[in-house]
Amino acid sequence: MSISKLAIACSVALGALTLTLAPTSFAAMDTKEPAKAKAAKATKTAKTKTVKAQAAAKEAHPLAMSVVDKEEADEPDTAGSASTEFNCELGNKITIYTNATDDKHIALRWKKRLHRLSRVGTTTGANRFENRLYGLVWIGIPAKGMLLDSKQSRQLANECKDAEQAKPAALVEVPVSLGVLPVSGG
């Protein structure tokens, strides 16, 4: 659970508690207290509770992280992994580290940071890997790869090709059995 989600949950719980206790607090209030003093006191109380909730969230966050989130947050170990360099448009570079014994995960180097991505099944046969904590999505198809940011809904790198994909396609000769005559030079 992210800190922002925890803060939202605390805010909702605080709001529900406030609505529940509102009738009893109005009955116990002194009606002669000025309106400005009431507003200042309420604002101060709300700020104090928000600060306390944020501090509690920061303390609880490392313990509240699931095992998967901890694995995605840590930099993966690339020792003994095969690496593939990708050159993308706009001069971006990506390195992907794969391990022959683990096809469910890859390590992806992007902008001097190493991220652990987990395989996600697709119906199209494309290789899709995600790191939900950072919002990274790597999609690899035979012609190219692309890196997406799912949290900001934008492309980070496109037209990423390794050395094999960057080679020009060889001219394919059409068999005569298809009814197409080969081009004769001259």
Coordinates of N, CA, C and O in Angstrom, one line a residue, residues 77-83 97-99:
D77 N 19.8 -8.4 -8.4 CA 21.2 -8.8 -8.6 C 21.3 -9.3 -10.0 O 20.6 -10.2 -10.4
T78 N 22.2 -8.8 -10.7 CA 22.4 -9.1 -12.2 C 23.6 -10.1 -12.4 O 23.9 -10.3 -13.5
A79 N 24.2 -10.6 -11.3 CA 25.3 -11.4 -11.5 C 24.9 -12.7 -12.2 O 23.9 -13.3 -11.8
G80 N 25.6 -13.1 -13.2 CA 25.3 -14.3 -14.0 C 24.1 -14.2 -14.9 O 23.6 -15.2 -15.5
S81 N 23.7 -13.0 -15.2 CA 22.5 -12.7 -16.1 C 23.1 -12.3 -17.5 O 24.1 -11.7 -17.6
A82 N 22.3 -12.7 -18.5 CA 22.7 -12.2 -19.8 C 22.1 -10.9 -20.1 O 20.9 -10.6 -19.7
S83 N 22.9 -10.0 -20.7 CA 22.4 -8.6 -20.9 C 22.1 -8.3 -22.4 O 22.9 -8.9 -23.2
Y97 N 18.4 -7.4 -18.4 CA 19.2 -8.5 -17.9 C 18.2 -9.7 -17.7 O 17.2 -9.5 -17.0
T98 N 18.5 -10.8 -18.3 CA 17.6 -12.0 -18.1 C 18.4 -13.1 -17.5 O 19.6 -13.2 -17.7
N99 N 17.7 -14.0 -16.8 CA 18.3 -15.1 -16.2 C 17.7 -16.4 -16.8 O 16.4 -16.5 -16.8

